[in-house]
């Protein structure tokens, strides 16, 4: 009888251990597994601020830093897309403050796209973006003005502005906070085919991915 009693206790212990192992295994299966980083993690919609920096003498001490312009950017798997590229300050620099408002209105929303190539950093905590910008072309057609007699006046010639855009450094997408930082630089401007001297202008973007 005593042997039978010990045998039952042994079988009960084996069954109990089996149940514990099963529960632990199920708990492990239920735990979410972390996703592996992928270069497509950078794809999405972003909002934030853009600041324009001119290559002029350094600002005097105590001068406030500009707040920046609100911008929205979309990243596909191979392109950065600006549906409304902020060109108001650039146009003002080209034509002056007096003429700028009418031209800005005539230009309307400016779409701009550029290709990029993504790559991980060594720790896979960030993705660098190497850009290949194309020139930004603004074609402006001025409306004709009617004379007092109701006849059309002399037609204003169209204005074509070709802006050479470069990327002075790679952009960065940081997983911490889903932050995207990039810089674009205007290195040259032509108005109706004629070069225009302007200080080097840098567009600095600090953006966050929309959830």
CSV table of C-alpha atoms in Angstrom, one decimal:
chain,number,residue,atom,x,y,z
A,1,UNK,CA,0.0,0.0,0.0
A,2,UNK,CA,2.8,2.4,0.9
A,3,UNK,CA,4.4,1.9,-2.6
A,4,UNK,CA,1.1,2.6,-4.3
A,5,UNK,CA,0.7,5.7,-2.2
A,6,UNK,CA,4.2,7.0,-3.2
A,7,UNK,CA,3.5,6.2,-6.8
A,8,UNK,CA,0.3,8.2,-6.8
A,9,UNK,CA,2.1,11.2,-5.2
A,10,UNK,CA,4.8,10.9,-7.9
A,11,UNK,CA,2.3,10.9,-10.7
A,12,UNK,CA,0.5,13.9,-9.2
A,13,UNK,CA,3.8,15.8,-9.1
A,14,UNK,CA,4.5,15.0,-12.7
A,15,UNK,CA,1.1,16.2,-13.8
A,16,UNK,CA,1.4,19.4,-11.8
A,17,UNK,CA,4.8,20.2,-13.3
A,18,UNK,CA,3.3,19.6,-16.8
A,19,UNK,CA,0.5,22.0,-16.1
A,20,UNK,CA,2.9,24.7,-14.9
A,21,UNK,CA,5.0,24.3,-18.0
A,22,UNK,CA,2.0,24.6,-20.2
A,23,UNK,CA,0.8,27.8,-18.5
A,24,UNK,CA,4.2,29.4,-18.8
A,25,UNK,CA,4.4,28.5,-22.4
A,26,UNK,CA,1.0,30.1,-23.1
A,27,UNK,CA,2.0,33.2,-21.3
A,28,UNK,CA,5.2,33.5,-23.4
A,29,UNK,CA,3.1,33.1,-26.6
A,30,UNK,CA,0.7,35.9,-25.4
A,31,UNK,CA,3.5,38.4,-24.8
A,32,UNK,CA,3.8,40.9,-27.7
A,33,UNK,CA,7.0,40.5,-29.7
A,34,UNK,CA,8.8,43.7,-30.5
A,35,UNK,CA,8.8,44.6,-34.2
A,36,UNK,CA,12.1,44.6,-36.0
A,37,UNK,CA,13.1,48.1,-37.3
A,38,UNK,CA,12.5,48.6,-41.0
A,39,UNK,CA,13.5,51.4,-43.3
A,40,UNK,CA,9.9,51.9,-44.2
A,41,UNK,CA,9.3,53.1,-40.6
A,42,UNK,CA,10.1,56.6,-41.9
A,43,UNK,CA,7.0,56.6,-44.2
A,44,UNK,CA,4.1,58.7,-43.0
A,45,UNK,CA,2.8,62.2,-42.5
A,46,UNK,CA,4.7,64.9,-40.6
A,47,UNK,CA,3.9,68.3,-39.2
A,48,UNK,CA,6.2,70.9,-37.5
A,49,UNK,CA,8.1,74.1,-38.1
A,50,UNK,CA,10.4,75.4,-40.8
A,51,UNK,CA,12.9,78.2,-40.2
A,52,UNK,CA,14.7,80.2,-42.8
A,53,UNK,CA,18.3,81.0,-42.2
A,54,UNK,CA,20.2,83.5,-44.3
A,55,UNK,CA,24.0,83.6,-44.7
A,56,UNK,CA,24.1,87.2,-43.2
A,57,UNK,CA,26.2,88.4,-40.3
A,58,UNK,CA,25.4,86.8,-37.0
A,59,UNK,CA,22.4,88.1,-35.2
A,60,UNK,CA,23.1,90.5,-32.4
A,61,UNK,CA,23.0,89.1,-28.8
A,62,UNK,CA,19.6,89.0,-27.3
A,63,UNK,CA,17.8,88.9,-30.7
A,64,UNK,CA,14.8,86.5,-30.6
A,65,UNK,CA,14.9,83.4,-32.8
A,66,UNK,CA,12.1,83.4,-35.4
A,67,UNK,CA,9.2,81.1,-34.4
A,68,UNK,CA,9.1,79.5,-37.8
A,69,UNK,CA,6.4,78.6,-40.3
A,70,UNK,CA,4.0,75.7,-39.9
A,71,UNK,CA,4.6,73.0,-42.5
A,72,UNK,CA,3.3,69.6,-43.4
A,73,UNK,CA,5.4,66.9,-45.2
A,74,UNK,CA,4.6,63.5,-46.5
A,75,UNK,CA,7.2,60.7,-46.9
A,76,UNK,CA,6.5,57.8,-49.3
A,77,UNK,CA,9.0,54.9,-49.7
A,78,UNK,CA,11.2,57.0,-51.9
A,79,UNK,CA,10.1,60.6,-52.0
A,80,UNK,CA,9.6,63.6,-49.7
A,81,UNK,CA,6.5,65.5,-50.7
A,82,UNK,CA,5.6,69.1,-49.9
A,83,UNK,CA,2.1,69.8,-51.0
A,84,UNK,CA,2.5,73.4,-50.0
A,85,UNK,CA,6.2,74.4,-50.0
A,86,UNK,CA,6.7,77.6,-48.0
A,87,UNK,CA,8.0,80.0,-50.6
A,88,UNK,CA,6.7,83.3,-49.3
A,89,UNK,CA,10.0,84.4,-47.7
A,90,UNK,CA,12.0,83.3,-50.8
A,91,UNK,CA,9.8,85.3,-53.1
A,92,UNK,CA,10.1,88.3,-50.9
A,93,UNK,CA,13.9,88.0,-51.0
A,94,UNK,CA,13.8,87.9,-54.8
A,95,UNK,CA,11.3,90.7,-55.6
A,96,UNK,CA,11.2,92.8,-52.5
A,97,UNK,CA,8.5,93.4,-49.9
A,98,UNK,CA,6.5,95.8,-52.0
A,99,UNK,CA,6.0,93.4,-54.9
A,100,UNK,CA,5.9,90.2,-53.0
A,101,UNK,CA,2.3,90.0,-51.9
A,102,UNK,CA,0.9,90.1,-55.4
A,103,UNK,CA,3.3,87.5,-56.6
A,104,UNK,CA,2.8,85.2,-53.7
A,105,UNK,CA,-0.9,85.3,-54.4
A,106,UNK,CA,-0.4,84.7,-58.1
A,107,UNK,CA,1.9,81.7,-57.4
A,108,UNK,CA,-0.6,80.0,-55.0
A,109,UNK,CA,0.3,76.6,-53.5
A,110,UNK,CA,3.6,75.3,-54.6
A,111,UNK,CA,4.1,71.5,-54.7
A,112,UNK,CA,7.7,70.2,-54.4
A,113,UNK,CA,9.0,66.6,-54.4
A,114,UNK,CA,12.5,65.1,-54.0
A,115,UNK,CA,13.9,61.6,-53.9
A,116,UNK,CA,15.7,60.1,-50.9
A,117,UNK,CA,17.6,57.0,-50.0
A,118,UNK,CA,17.2,55.7,-46.4
A,119,UNK,CA,19.9,53.9,-44.3
A,120,UNK,CA,20.1,52.7,-40.6
A,121,UNK,CA,22.7,54.0,-38.2
A,122,UNK,CA,24.8,51.3,-36.5
A,123,UNK,CA,22.5,51.0,-33.5
A,124,UNK,CA,19.3,51.0,-35.6
A,125,UNK,CA,17.9,53.8,-33.4
A,126,UNK,CA,17.7,56.3,-36.3
A,127,UNK,CA,17.4,56.4,-40.1
A,128,UNK,CA,19.5,58.7,-42.2
A,129,UNK,CA,18.0,60.1,-45.5
A,130,UNK,CA,20.2,61.1,-48.4
A,131,UNK,CA,18.4,63.5,-50.6
A,132,UNK,CA,18.7,64.2,-54.4
A,133,UNK,CA,16.8,67.5,-54.8
A,134,UNK,CA,15.7,68.8,-58.1
A,135,UNK,CA,15.4,72.5,-59.0
A,136,UNK,CA,12.2,74.3,-57.7
A,137,UNK,CA,10.6,76.0,-60.6
A,138,UNK,CA,8.0,78.8,-60.2
A,139,UNK,CA,6.1,79.9,-63.2
A,140,UNK,CA,4.1,83.1,-62.6
A,141,UNK,CA,1.5,84.5,-65.0
A,142,UNK,CA,0.4,88.0,-64.1
A,143,UNK,CA,-3.2,88.9,-64.9
A,144,UNK,CA,-3.7,91.8,-67.4
A,145,UNK,CA,-5.1,95.1,-66.2
A,146,UNK,CA,-8.0,96.8,-67.9
A,147,UNK,CA,-7.7,100.5,-68.8
A,148,UNK,CA,-10.3,103.1,-68.0
A,149,UNK,CA,-11.8,102.6,-71.5
A,150,UNK,CA,-12.3,98.9,-70.8
A,151,UNK,CA,-9.5,97.9,-73.1
A,152,UNK,CA,-6.7,95.6,-72.0
A,153,UNK,CA,-3.5,97.3,-71.1
A,154,UNK,CA,0.0,96.2,-71.9
A,155,UNK,CA,0.5,92.6,-71.0
A,156,UNK,CA,2.9,91.9,-68.2
A,157,UNK,CA,5.5,89.3,-69.1
A,158,UNK,CA,5.5,86.0,-67.4
A,159,UNK,CA,8.0,85.5,-64.6
A,160,UNK,CA,9.9,82.2,-64.4
A,161,UNK,CA,12.0,81.6,-61.3
A,162,UNK,CA,14.3,78.5,-61.2
A,163,UNK,CA,15.7,77.8,-57.7
A,164,UNK,CA,18.7,75.5,-57.3
A,165,UNK,CA,18.1,73.3,-54.2
A,166,UNK,CA,20.8,71.3,-52.5
A,167,UNK,CA,20.9,69.2,-49.3
A,168,UNK,CA,23.9,70.3,-47.2
A,169,UNK,CA,23.6,67.2,-45.0
A,170,UNK,CA,21.6,64.0,-44.6
A,171,UNK,CA,18.2,64.2,-42.9
A,172,UNK,CA,17.6,62.1,-39.7
A,173,UNK,CA,14.5,60.2,-38.5
A,174,UNK,CA,14.9,59.4,-34.8
A,175,UNK,CA,12.8,56.6,-33.4
A,176,UNK,CA,12.7,58.4,-30.0
A,177,UNK,CA,9.7,60.7,-30.4
A,178,UNK,CA,9.4,59.9,-34.2
A,179,UNK,CA,11.3,63.1,-35.0
A,180,UNK,CA,12.4,64.1,-38.5
A,181,UNK,CA,15.0,66.8,-39.1
A,182,UNK,CA,16.2,67.9,-42.5
A,183,UNK,CA,17.8,70.9,-44.2
A,184,UNK,CA,17.5,72.2,-47.7
A,185,UNK,CA,19.6,75.0,-49.1
A,186,UNK,CA,19.0,77.5,-52.0
A,187,UNK,CA,22.4,77.8,-53.7
A,188,UNK,CA,21.3,79.7,-56.8
A,189,UNK,CA,18.4,81.5,-58.4
A,190,UNK,CA,17.6,82.4,-62.0
A,191,UNK,CA,14.8,84.8,-63.0
A,192,UNK,CA,13.8,84.5,-66.7
A,193,UNK,CA,17.1,82.8,-67.3
A,194,UNK,CA,19.2,85.5,-65.7
A,195,UNK,CA,21.2,84.6,-62.5
A,196,UNK,CA,20.2,86.6,-59.4
A,197,UNK,CA,22.5,87.3,-56.5
A,198,UNK,CA,21.0,86.3,-53.2
A,199,UNK,CA,22.5,85.2,-49.9
A,200,UNK,CA,22.6,81.5,-49.4
A,201,UNK,CA,19.3,80.5,-47.8
A,202,UNK,CA,18.8,77.4,-45.6
A,203,UNK,CA,15.4,75.9,-44.9
A,204,UNK,CA,15.6,74.0,-41.6
A,205,UNK,CA,12.7,71.6,-40.8
A,206,UNK,CA,11.9,70.1,-37.4
A,207,UNK,CA,9.0,67.7,-37.7
A,208,UNK,CA,7.1,65.0,-35.8
A,209,UNK,CA,5.3,62.0,-37.3
A,210,UNK,CA,1.6,62.1,-36.9
A,211,UNK,CA,0.1,59.2,-35.1
